[in-house]
């Protein structure tokens, strides 16, 4: 939403992340950051895993929180 960085900045610079493992955890019902954007980022990253969990935008929703804990362990 042009609040922090230029439009499409991350997608235009995704090549800089090629050697970094990336884990994306996204709520299927997130109305603030639609799922399609996480899917597009995942498709462009060479070394990523995308988890789509039941929930919305908050990391305190049970399925999202559980996945974060699992990934960090």
Coordinates of C-alpha atoms in Angstrom, one line a residue:
X1 CA 0.0 0.0 0.0
X2 CA 3.0 2.3 -0.6
X3 CA 3.4 2.7 3.2
X4 CA 7.0 1.5 3.6
X5 CA 8.6 0.6 0.3
X6 CA 8.1 1.2 -3.4
X7 CA 5.4 -0.7 -5.3
X8 CA 6.6 -4.3 -6.1
X9 CA 10.0 -3.6 -4.5
X10 CA 10.3 -7.1 -3.1
X11 CA 9.2 -8.9 -6.3
X12 CA 11.6 -6.8 -8.3
X13 CA 14.5 -7.7 -6.0
X14 CA 13.6 -11.3 -5.3
X15 CA 16.8 -12.5 -6.9
X16 CA 18.7 -11.2 -3.9
X17 CA 17.0 -13.9 -1.8
X18 CA 18.0 -16.8 -4.1
X19 CA 20.4 -18.4 -1.6
X20 CA 18.3 -17.7 1.6
X21 CA 15.8 -20.3 2.7
X22 CA 12.4 -18.5 3.1
X23 CA 9.4 -19.8 4.9
X24 CA 6.1 -18.1 4.3
X25 CA 3.1 -18.6 6.6
X26 CA -0.1 -17.1 5.5
X27 CA -3.7 -17.2 6.7
X28 CA -6.2 -18.3 4.1
X29 CA -8.7 -15.7 5.2
X30 CA -6.3 -12.8 5.5
X31 CA -8.2 -9.8 4.2
X32 CA -5.3 -7.3 4.8
X33 CA -2.7 -9.2 2.8
X34 CA -4.5 -11.3 0.2
X35 CA -3.2 -14.9 -0.2
X36 CA -2.5 -14.3 -3.9
X37 CA 0.5 -12.1 -3.0
X38 CA 2.1 -14.8 -0.8
X39 CA 1.5 -17.3 -3.6
X40 CA 3.1 -15.0 -6.2
X41 CA 6.2 -14.4 -3.9
X42 CA 6.5 -18.1 -3.3
X43 CA 6.4 -18.8 -7.1
X44 CA 9.2 -16.4 -7.7
X45 CA 11.5 -17.6 -4.9
X46 CA 13.8 -20.5 -5.6
X47 CA 14.2 -21.6 -2.0
X48 CA 10.8 -21.2 -0.3
X49 CA 8.1 -23.1 1.5
X50 CA 4.6 -21.7 1.7
X51 CA 2.3 -22.8 4.4
X52 CA -1.4 -21.8 4.0
X53 CA -3.1 -22.0 7.4
X54 CA -6.6 -21.5 8.6
X55 CA -6.9 -18.0 9.9
X56 CA -6.5 -14.4 8.9
X57 CA -3.8 -11.8 9.4
X58 CA -2.8 -12.3 13.1
X59 CA 0.1 -14.5 14.2
X60 CA -1.9 -15.3 17.4
X61 CA -4.5 -17.3 15.5
X62 CA -4.1 -20.9 16.6
X63 CA -3.2 -22.6 13.3
X64 CA -0.8 -19.8 12.3
X65 CA 0.8 -19.7 15.8
X66 CA 1.2 -23.5 15.8
X67 CA 2.9 -23.4 12.4
X68 CA 5.3 -20.6 13.5
X69 CA 6.3 -22.6 16.5
X70 CA 6.8 -25.8 14.4
X71 CA 8.9 -23.9 11.9
X72 CA 11.1 -22.3 14.6
X73 CA 11.7 -25.6 16.3

